[in-house]
Coordinates of C-alpha atoms in Angstrom, one line a residue:
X1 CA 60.3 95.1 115.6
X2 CA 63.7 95.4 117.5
X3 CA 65.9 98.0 115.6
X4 CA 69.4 96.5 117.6
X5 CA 70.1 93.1 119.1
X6 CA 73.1 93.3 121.1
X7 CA 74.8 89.8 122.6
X8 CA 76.4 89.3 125.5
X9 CA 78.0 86.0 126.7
X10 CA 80.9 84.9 129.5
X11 CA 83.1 82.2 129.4
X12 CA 81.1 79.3 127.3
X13 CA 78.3 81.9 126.4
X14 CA 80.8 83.8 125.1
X15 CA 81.7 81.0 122.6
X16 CA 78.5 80.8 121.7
X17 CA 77.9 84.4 121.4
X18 CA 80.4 84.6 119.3
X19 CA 79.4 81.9 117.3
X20 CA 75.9 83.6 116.4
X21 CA 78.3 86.6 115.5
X22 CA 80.1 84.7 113.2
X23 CA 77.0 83.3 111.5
X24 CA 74.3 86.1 111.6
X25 CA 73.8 87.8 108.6
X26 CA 75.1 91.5 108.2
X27 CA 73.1 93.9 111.0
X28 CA 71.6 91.0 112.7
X29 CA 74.0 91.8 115.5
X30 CA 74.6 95.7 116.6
X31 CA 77.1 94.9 119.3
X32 CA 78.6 92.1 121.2
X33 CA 80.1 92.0 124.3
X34 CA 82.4 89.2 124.8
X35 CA 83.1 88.8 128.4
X36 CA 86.4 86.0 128.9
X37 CA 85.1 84.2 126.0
X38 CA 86.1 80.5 125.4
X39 CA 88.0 80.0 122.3
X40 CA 85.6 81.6 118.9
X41 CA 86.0 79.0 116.2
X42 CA 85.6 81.8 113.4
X43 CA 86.1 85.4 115.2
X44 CA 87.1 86.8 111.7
X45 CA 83.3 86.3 110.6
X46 CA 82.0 87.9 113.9
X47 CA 80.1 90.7 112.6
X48 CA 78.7 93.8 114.8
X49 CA 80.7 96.1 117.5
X50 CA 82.5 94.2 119.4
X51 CA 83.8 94.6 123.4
X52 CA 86.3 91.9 124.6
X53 CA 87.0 91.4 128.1
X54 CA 88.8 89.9 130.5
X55 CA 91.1 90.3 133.8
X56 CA 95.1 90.3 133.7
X57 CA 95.2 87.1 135.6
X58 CA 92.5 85.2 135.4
X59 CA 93.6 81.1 134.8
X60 CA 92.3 78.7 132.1
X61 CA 91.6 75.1 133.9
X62 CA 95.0 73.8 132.9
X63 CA 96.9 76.7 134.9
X64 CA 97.7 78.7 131.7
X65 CA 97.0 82.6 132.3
X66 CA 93.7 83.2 129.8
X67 CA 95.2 86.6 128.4
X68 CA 96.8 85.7 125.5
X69 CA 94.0 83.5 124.3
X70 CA 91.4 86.4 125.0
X71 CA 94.3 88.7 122.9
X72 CA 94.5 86.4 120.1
X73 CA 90.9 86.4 119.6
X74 CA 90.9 90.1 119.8
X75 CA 93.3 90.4 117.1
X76 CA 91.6 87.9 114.5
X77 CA 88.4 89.7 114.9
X78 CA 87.2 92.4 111.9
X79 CA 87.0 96.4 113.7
X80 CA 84.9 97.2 115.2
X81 CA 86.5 96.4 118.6
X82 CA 87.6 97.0 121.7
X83 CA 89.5 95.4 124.2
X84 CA 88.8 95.9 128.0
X85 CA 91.7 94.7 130.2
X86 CA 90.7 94.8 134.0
X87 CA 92.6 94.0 137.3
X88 CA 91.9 90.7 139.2
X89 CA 91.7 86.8 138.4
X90 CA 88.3 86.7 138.3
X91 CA 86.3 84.7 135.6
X92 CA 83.8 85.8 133.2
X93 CA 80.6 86.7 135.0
X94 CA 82.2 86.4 138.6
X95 CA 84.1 90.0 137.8
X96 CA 81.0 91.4 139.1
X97 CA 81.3 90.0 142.6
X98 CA 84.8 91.8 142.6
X99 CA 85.9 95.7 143.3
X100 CA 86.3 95.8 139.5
X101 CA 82.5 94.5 138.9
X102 CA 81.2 98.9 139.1
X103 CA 83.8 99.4 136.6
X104 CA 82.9 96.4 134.4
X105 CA 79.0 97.3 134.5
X106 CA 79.8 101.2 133.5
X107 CA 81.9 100.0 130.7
X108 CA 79.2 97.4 129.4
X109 CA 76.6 99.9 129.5
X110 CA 78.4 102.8 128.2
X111 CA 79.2 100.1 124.6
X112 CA 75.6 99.5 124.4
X113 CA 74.1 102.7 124.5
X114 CA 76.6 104.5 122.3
X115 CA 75.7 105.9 119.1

């Protein structure tokens, strides 16, 4: 009886998040919320609203900054999106134990609930 699913997923989740995106079938999935998402196989497919995430300096595991990955994902996906840019390093769902985790919660709830 749900009218919207909305998906969130960090890091690995947000691969797989993504993932389901790419494979539901149209209005499966309102809105997505992609928070440092591993690399999307298909975000062209993702279907729903979609909010990607991520802080200015946060690392992959290899010492590469994780920006331009979280950019180029951006970029390939359909509209609609949004891209969320925060200060810090941190990773994925550790944002929140940061001075930027207020900010990152308003922002999250203010995609969901929006008409």
């Amino acid at each position: 009886g749900a009218k919207a699913v909305s998906v969130v997923g960090a890091s690995f989740g947000g691969w797989a998040a993504g993932g389901a995106a790419a494979e539901a079938k149209p209005g499966e999935i309102d809105r997505l919320v992609l928070l440092a998402a591993s690399s999307i196989d298909k975000p062209e497919l993702m279907k729903g609203r979609k909010l990607f995430i991520a802080t200015r300096d946060d690392i992959i595991g290899d010492g590469k900054p994780r920006l331009p990955l979280i950019r180029a994902l951006y970029q390939r996906a359909p509209e609609p999106k949004t891209l969320l840019i925060l200060d810090g390093s941190a990773h994925a769902q550790y944002i929140f134990e940061t001075d930027q985790g207020e900010r990152l919660m308003r922002e999250i709830l203010h995609f969901l609930s929006e008409p």
